[in-house]
Amino acid sequence: MLTREEGEEEQEEEEEAKGRRRAFSINDNVDLLAEILGRLDGRSLAVAGCVCRLWNALGRRDSVWEAVCHRHVAGGGSSAAGGGCSTRSVVAALGGYRRLYRLCIGPALDRLAGSAGGRGSTTTTAAAAAAHHLSLSLSLSLFSIDCYERLGGRQQPPASLLFLCKPVDVS
Amino acid sequence: GRSDRYFKKKKEKMKRGHQDILHGGGGWYAVAPEMERGKRKTTMGAAEEGGDVDELLAALGYKVRSSEMADVAHKLEQLEMAMVSSAATNDDALLSHLASDTVHYNPSDLITWVDNILSELNAPPPPLPTPQSLPSADAYDLEPLPALPAPATPLVLGSDPQSEVAPSPRDRKRMKVCSSPPSSSTTTDAATSAAAALPVVVVDSQEAGIRLVHALLAGAEAVQQDNLKAADALVKQISLLATSQGGAMRKVAGYFAEALARRIYRPQPRGGVGCCSFDSVAFDDMLHMHFYESCPFLKFAHFTANQAILEAFAGCRRVHVVDFGMRQGMQWPALLQALALRPGGPPSFRLTGIGPPQPDNSDALQEVGWKLAQLAESIRVDFRYRGFVAASLADLEPYMLLDQDADGGGGGKDEEPEVVAVNSVFELHRLLARPGALEKVLGTVRAVRPRIVTVVEQEANHNGGTFQERFTEALHYYSTMFDSLEGGAAAAGADDGGPDQALSEMYLGRQICNVVACEGAERTERHETLAQWRGRMDRAGFEPVPIGSNAFKQASMLLALFAGGDGYRVEEKDGCLTLGWHTRPLIATSAWRVAAPAEDPLSALAAR
């Protein structure tokens, strides 16, 4: 039977051991990790999804992509809670923030950065967006058109957003 | 590869009169049998030589080194042009000379064969039965061509290697650089020797380009003067000259030449859409979709109109939009989304879509409505839809558009009245084909008391004056449109825009055909300028509503997203927005409301 003193000693030892074994791991703080990932740009976030299962799961959370979207477009970040709620439900109905970024905001930012880069300015997409005020409303409009095209089983793949992508060289 | 391009060029030449864009990749298979029929086939003979012989041609019996392919193609083009132009002038001298007096080499050695023929052409020819005088180099300056006697003067196109013409960026795009073989004679040489009436086979693209425009304008003049024989000869010249150009100019010239030819040969075109082999509405819709997807004009129209409608609907709980040209309904998802997210929440939304009758009785209008209803439901916007099939907008009556559910069932008089918006994208100009139709439609619009009427139209006058004026205007307008299509493709880094660009060009080509070849009720593409529409709307009792800066910003941002967006310009003009290419506005969006009636002094007194 352990005396109380010995029990405490053992506890302390265990805690010290734990402390030695375990440095602070971000993976233990999922919400903090999500907060951090939400500050990335789209490409980095997509890459982050390849790190491990946990990061992959986080990279699929629409709330993370919501933060990314709002950070990269004008007029989205400062919406009131009520407005944010309805925006969230509309975006969810149209396909989600991750999809919104992948189909509209990402290509749009690339296109703007490309044209801005040509003029020798900074190539960060955030700067390009700020310079050109890519608005959430415009992105959502384009997104809704694409969503509409996918309804009703079109024979050809929807093409209303093709103008944002580089053309494929088929020669 | 290079040989593909060679065969594509050959195919284009052979199908010169027809816009057979849909043949696409099957081209070289179509060419091969014709070549076999035409030429004497020789056996392959000896094994291939050291340099790599082009395999495709070798399969046909021709030995051409791959390194020589471009050269051979170029020379064959020149030869063809010479032969065709002489055929156009009904001049047998060249052909009989080639047939009887020339020594022909073995055609399987293509390059030697064609070199030989070309040197025969450029050598001093035997005296011709009818000496023809040539226009001097001065005739190439900017003066209208005199009425031509039939047959038309043979083309003499010379190149001056010493000329220092700096092409403008526009010309540079249109020029295909051709090197001049040393055996060519210059214009001046040809002019001095009166007997040298054979066409010189060297082409200076820039000069040919000027000549092309002249020929087009002269063709229009000839048609105007009912000189159909001259017009016919000019159309052939146009087709010929067009082959020397590249890119937009060639295609525009092709469409205009075809339209002129139709006007000459088929004064009574059949079919309502006019001037096209495919009269189906489904094909029309398909072209429209491709035009929507590949260039910004329709998106600009939709976005700016939607913004005006959105602002007009601010604070209203029940709204109704009437769309004069429903088609695939691509305008409305964005408006539904914007209404869903507006502060205060979405209104109750009703949409009335007007569309033409479908020949196969399919209910396209209802399908579109169904899709929009699905979208509206997913974003929780209360949505009602009604489709109307009408051959012409003039068939509409106000009672069809007014809310018929207001008195039955619902809240009756307690409910807020509907606020109406009427939207017309490229639809109003069709009404000008029948007298009185526009007035009737505008009367119907006034009768539903809309809060806002959005009108998008082409910014050009293709409806006034004489045929010649219309032709000239259309030539400038569609050249700019085609330039913008080319500009978009070039900026996107593609060699050509691919099928989307070709289909968009076809979409525009049908408009060209209608403007040039049709008359009377058939000619529905009666575009008018913004100033003209202002006058019409004014007379019909409407006053302008300025389109706000939000629309301008959104439109500018939209254009920035298009590759080649640098060439497009959004401008604001008296409260209306125009989208143009460089300095030329191409389409204009305007907004209107019913003008407040002038104050009647008696009723004002009674009110007090």
mmCIF file of C-alpha atoms in Angstrom, chain B residues 91-102 119-132 193-198:
data_model
loop_
_atom_site.group_PDB
_atom_site.id
_atom_site.type_symbol
_atom_site.label_atom_id
_atom_site.label_comp_id
_atom_site.label_asym_id
_atom_site.label_seq_id
_atom_site.Cartn_x
_atom_site.Cartn_y
_atom_site.Cartn_z
ATOM 1 C CA ASP B 91 -9.358 34.721 -118.776
ATOM 2 C CA ASP B 92 -8.232 31.535 -120.382
ATOM 3 C CA ALA B 93 -4.856 32.771 -121.389
ATOM 4 C CA LEU B 94 -3.140 31.721 -118.234
ATOM 5 C CA LEU B 95 -4.715 28.329 -118.066
ATOM 6 C CA SER B 96 -4.204 27.535 -121.703
ATOM 7 C CA HIS B 97 -0.653 28.704 -121.413
ATOM 8 C CA LEU B 98 -0.113 26.403 -118.514
ATOM 9 C CA ALA B 99 -1.875 23.584 -120.221
ATOM 10 C CA SER B 100 -0.229 23.703 -123.600
ATOM 11 C CA ASP B 101 2.962 25.705 -123.597
ATOM 12 C CA THR B 102 4.501 24.898 -120.274
ATOM 13 C CA SER B 119 8.328 30.937 -112.909
ATOM 14 C CA GLU B 120 6.138 30.405 -115.954
ATOM 15 C CA LEU B 121 3.627 32.818 -114.516
ATOM 16 C CA ASN B 122 6.150 35.472 -113.727
ATOM 17 C CA ALA B 123 8.006 35.256 -116.980
ATOM 18 C CA PRO B 124 6.947 37.686 -119.689
ATOM 19 C CA PRO B 125 3.866 36.066 -121.117
ATOM 20 C CA PRO B 126 2.889 35.699 -124.756
ATOM 21 C CA PRO B 127 0.690 38.520 -126.085
ATOM 22 C CA LEU B 128 -2.922 38.236 -124.976
ATOM 23 C CA PRO B 129 -5.858 38.538 -127.309
ATOM 24 C CA THR B 130 -7.314 41.413 -125.274
ATOM 25 C CA PRO B 131 -4.658 43.643 -123.763
ATOM 26 C CA GLN B 132 -5.893 44.957 -120.499
ATOM 27 C CA SER B 193 4.538 46.545 -119.762
ATOM 28 C CA ALA B 194 1.041 46.668 -121.079
ATOM 29 C CA ALA B 195 1.107 43.070 -122.154
ATOM 30 C CA ALA B 196 1.953 41.776 -118.687
ATOM 31 C CA ALA B 197 -1.621 41.335 -117.616
ATOM 32 C CA LEU B 198 -1.074 38.116 -115.753
#
